[in-house]
Coordinates of N, CA and C in Angstrom, one line a residue:
X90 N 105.9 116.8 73.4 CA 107.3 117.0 73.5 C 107.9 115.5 73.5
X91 N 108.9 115.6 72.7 CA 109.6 113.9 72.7 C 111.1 113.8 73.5
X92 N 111.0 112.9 74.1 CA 111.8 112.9 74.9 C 112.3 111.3 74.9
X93 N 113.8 111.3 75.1 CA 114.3 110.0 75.0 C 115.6 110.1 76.2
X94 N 115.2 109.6 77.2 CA 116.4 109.4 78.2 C 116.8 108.1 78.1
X95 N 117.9 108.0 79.1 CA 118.6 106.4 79.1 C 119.0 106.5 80.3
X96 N 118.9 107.5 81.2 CA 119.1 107.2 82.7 C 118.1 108.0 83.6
X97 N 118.1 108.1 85.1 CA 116.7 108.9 85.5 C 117.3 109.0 87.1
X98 N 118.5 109.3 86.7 CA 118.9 110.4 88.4 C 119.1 111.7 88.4
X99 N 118.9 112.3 89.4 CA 119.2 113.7 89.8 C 118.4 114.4 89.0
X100 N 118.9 115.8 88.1 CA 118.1 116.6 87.4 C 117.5 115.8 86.0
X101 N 117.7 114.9 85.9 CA 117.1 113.9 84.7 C 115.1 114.0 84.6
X102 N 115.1 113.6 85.9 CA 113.9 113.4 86.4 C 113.0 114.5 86.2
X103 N 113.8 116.0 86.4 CA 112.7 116.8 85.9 C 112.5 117.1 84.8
X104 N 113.5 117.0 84.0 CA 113.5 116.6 82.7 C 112.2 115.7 81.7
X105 N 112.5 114.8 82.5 CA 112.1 113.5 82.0 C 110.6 113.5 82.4
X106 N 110.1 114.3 83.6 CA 108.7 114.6 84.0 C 107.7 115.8 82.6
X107 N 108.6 116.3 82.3 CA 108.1 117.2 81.2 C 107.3 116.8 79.9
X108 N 108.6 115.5 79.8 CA 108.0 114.4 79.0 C 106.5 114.5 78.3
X109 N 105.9 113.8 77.3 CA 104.0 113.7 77.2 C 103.8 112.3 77.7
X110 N 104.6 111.8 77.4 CA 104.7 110.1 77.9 C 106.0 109.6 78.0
X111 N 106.1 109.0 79.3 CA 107.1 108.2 79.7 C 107.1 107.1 79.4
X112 N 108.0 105.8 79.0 CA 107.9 104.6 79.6 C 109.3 104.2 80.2
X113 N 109.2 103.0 81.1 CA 110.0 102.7 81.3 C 110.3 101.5 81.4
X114 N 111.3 100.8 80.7 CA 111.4 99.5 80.8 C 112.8 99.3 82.1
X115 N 111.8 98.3 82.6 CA 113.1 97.9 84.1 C 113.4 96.3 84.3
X116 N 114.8 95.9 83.5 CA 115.1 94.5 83.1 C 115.6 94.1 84.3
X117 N 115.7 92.9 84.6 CA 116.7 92.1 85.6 C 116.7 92.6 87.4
X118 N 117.6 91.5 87.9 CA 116.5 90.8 89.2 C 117.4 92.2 90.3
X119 N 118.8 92.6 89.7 CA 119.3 94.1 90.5 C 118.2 95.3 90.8
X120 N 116.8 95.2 89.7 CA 116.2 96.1 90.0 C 114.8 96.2 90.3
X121 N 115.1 94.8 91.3 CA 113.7 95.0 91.5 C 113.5 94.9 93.5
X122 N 114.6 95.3 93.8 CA 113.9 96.2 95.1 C 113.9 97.7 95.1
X123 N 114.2 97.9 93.6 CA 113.6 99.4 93.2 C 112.2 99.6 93.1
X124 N 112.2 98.9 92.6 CA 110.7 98.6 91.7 C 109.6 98.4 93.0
X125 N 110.1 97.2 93.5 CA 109.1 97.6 94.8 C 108.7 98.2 95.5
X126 N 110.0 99.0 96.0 CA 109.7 100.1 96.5 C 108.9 101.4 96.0
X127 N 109.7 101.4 94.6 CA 108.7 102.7 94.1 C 107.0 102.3 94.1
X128 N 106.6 100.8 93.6 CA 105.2 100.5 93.4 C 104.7 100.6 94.9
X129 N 105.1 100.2 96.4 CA 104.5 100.4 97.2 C 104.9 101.5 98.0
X130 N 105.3 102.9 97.6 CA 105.3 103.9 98.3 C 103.7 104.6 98.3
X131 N 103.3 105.3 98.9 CA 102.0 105.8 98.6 C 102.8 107.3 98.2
X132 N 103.8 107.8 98.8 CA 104.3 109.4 98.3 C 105.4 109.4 97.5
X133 N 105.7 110.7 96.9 CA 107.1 110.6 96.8 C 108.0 111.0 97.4
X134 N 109.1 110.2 97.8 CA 109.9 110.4 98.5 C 111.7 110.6 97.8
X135 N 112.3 111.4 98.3 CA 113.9 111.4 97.6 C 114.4 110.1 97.9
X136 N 113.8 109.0 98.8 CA 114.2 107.9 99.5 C 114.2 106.7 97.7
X137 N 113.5 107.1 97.4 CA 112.9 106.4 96.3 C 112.4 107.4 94.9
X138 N 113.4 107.8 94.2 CA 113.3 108.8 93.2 C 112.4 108.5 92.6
X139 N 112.1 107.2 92.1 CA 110.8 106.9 90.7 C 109.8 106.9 91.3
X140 N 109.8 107.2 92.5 CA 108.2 107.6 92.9 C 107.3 108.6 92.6
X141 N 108.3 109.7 92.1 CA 108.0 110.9 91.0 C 107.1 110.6 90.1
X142 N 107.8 109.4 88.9 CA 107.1 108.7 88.1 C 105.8 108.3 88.1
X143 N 105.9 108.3 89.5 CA 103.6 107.7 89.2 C 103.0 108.9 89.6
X144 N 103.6 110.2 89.4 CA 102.6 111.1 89.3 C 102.6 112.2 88.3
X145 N 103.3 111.1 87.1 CA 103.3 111.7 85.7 C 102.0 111.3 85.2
X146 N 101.0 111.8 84.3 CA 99.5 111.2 83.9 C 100.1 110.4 82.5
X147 N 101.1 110.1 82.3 CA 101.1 109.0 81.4 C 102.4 108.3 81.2
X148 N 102.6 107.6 82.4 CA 103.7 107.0 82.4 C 103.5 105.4 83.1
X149 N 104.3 104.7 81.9 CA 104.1 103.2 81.8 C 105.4 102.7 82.0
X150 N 105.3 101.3 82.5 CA 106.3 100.8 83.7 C 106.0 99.5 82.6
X151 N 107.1 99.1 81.9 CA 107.3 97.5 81.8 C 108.5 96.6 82.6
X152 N 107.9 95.5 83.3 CA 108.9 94.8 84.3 C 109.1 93.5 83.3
X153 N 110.7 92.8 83.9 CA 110.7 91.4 82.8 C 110.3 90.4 84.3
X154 N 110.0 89.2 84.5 CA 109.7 88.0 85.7 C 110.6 88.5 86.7
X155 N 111.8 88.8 86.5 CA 113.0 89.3 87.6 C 112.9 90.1 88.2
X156 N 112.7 91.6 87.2 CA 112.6 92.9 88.1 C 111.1 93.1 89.0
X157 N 109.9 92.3 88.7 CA 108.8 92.2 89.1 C 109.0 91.2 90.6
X158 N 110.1 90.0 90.7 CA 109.8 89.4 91.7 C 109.3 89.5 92.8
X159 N 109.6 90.9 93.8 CA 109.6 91.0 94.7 C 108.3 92.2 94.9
X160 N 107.4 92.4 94.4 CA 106.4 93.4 94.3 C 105.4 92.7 95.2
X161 N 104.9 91.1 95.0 CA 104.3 91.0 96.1 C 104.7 90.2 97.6
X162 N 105.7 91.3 97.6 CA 106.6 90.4 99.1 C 106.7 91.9 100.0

């Protein structure tokens, strides 16, 4: 199934889970105590929506220097 979102709140997500492959690109430094967060939750939580995301079997996450900053802090 092909699937093309441009946003990923609320019912998007289950949408967007149905997907065969996700990616997601996540630009700039606003989003990267998202990013952190979602990479070090171990569950999913509604606290942190895209935590959903890493328990899609094929979904890819590209970060730019910015949104990555804060992943090992």
């Amino acid at each position: 199934r092909d699937c093309l979102l441009s946003r990923g709140l609320g019912d998007v997500y289950k949408r967007q889970m149905q997907c065969e492959t996700i990616v997601s690109s996540v630009p700039g430094e606003r989003k990267a105590e998202a990013v952190r967060n979602t990479l070090k939750s171990e569950e999913v939580t509604n606290m942190v929506p895209a935590t959903l995301l890493k328990t899609h079997k094929d979904w890819h996450l590209f970060l730019d220097k910015e949104s990555s900053s804060l992943i090992d802090s």
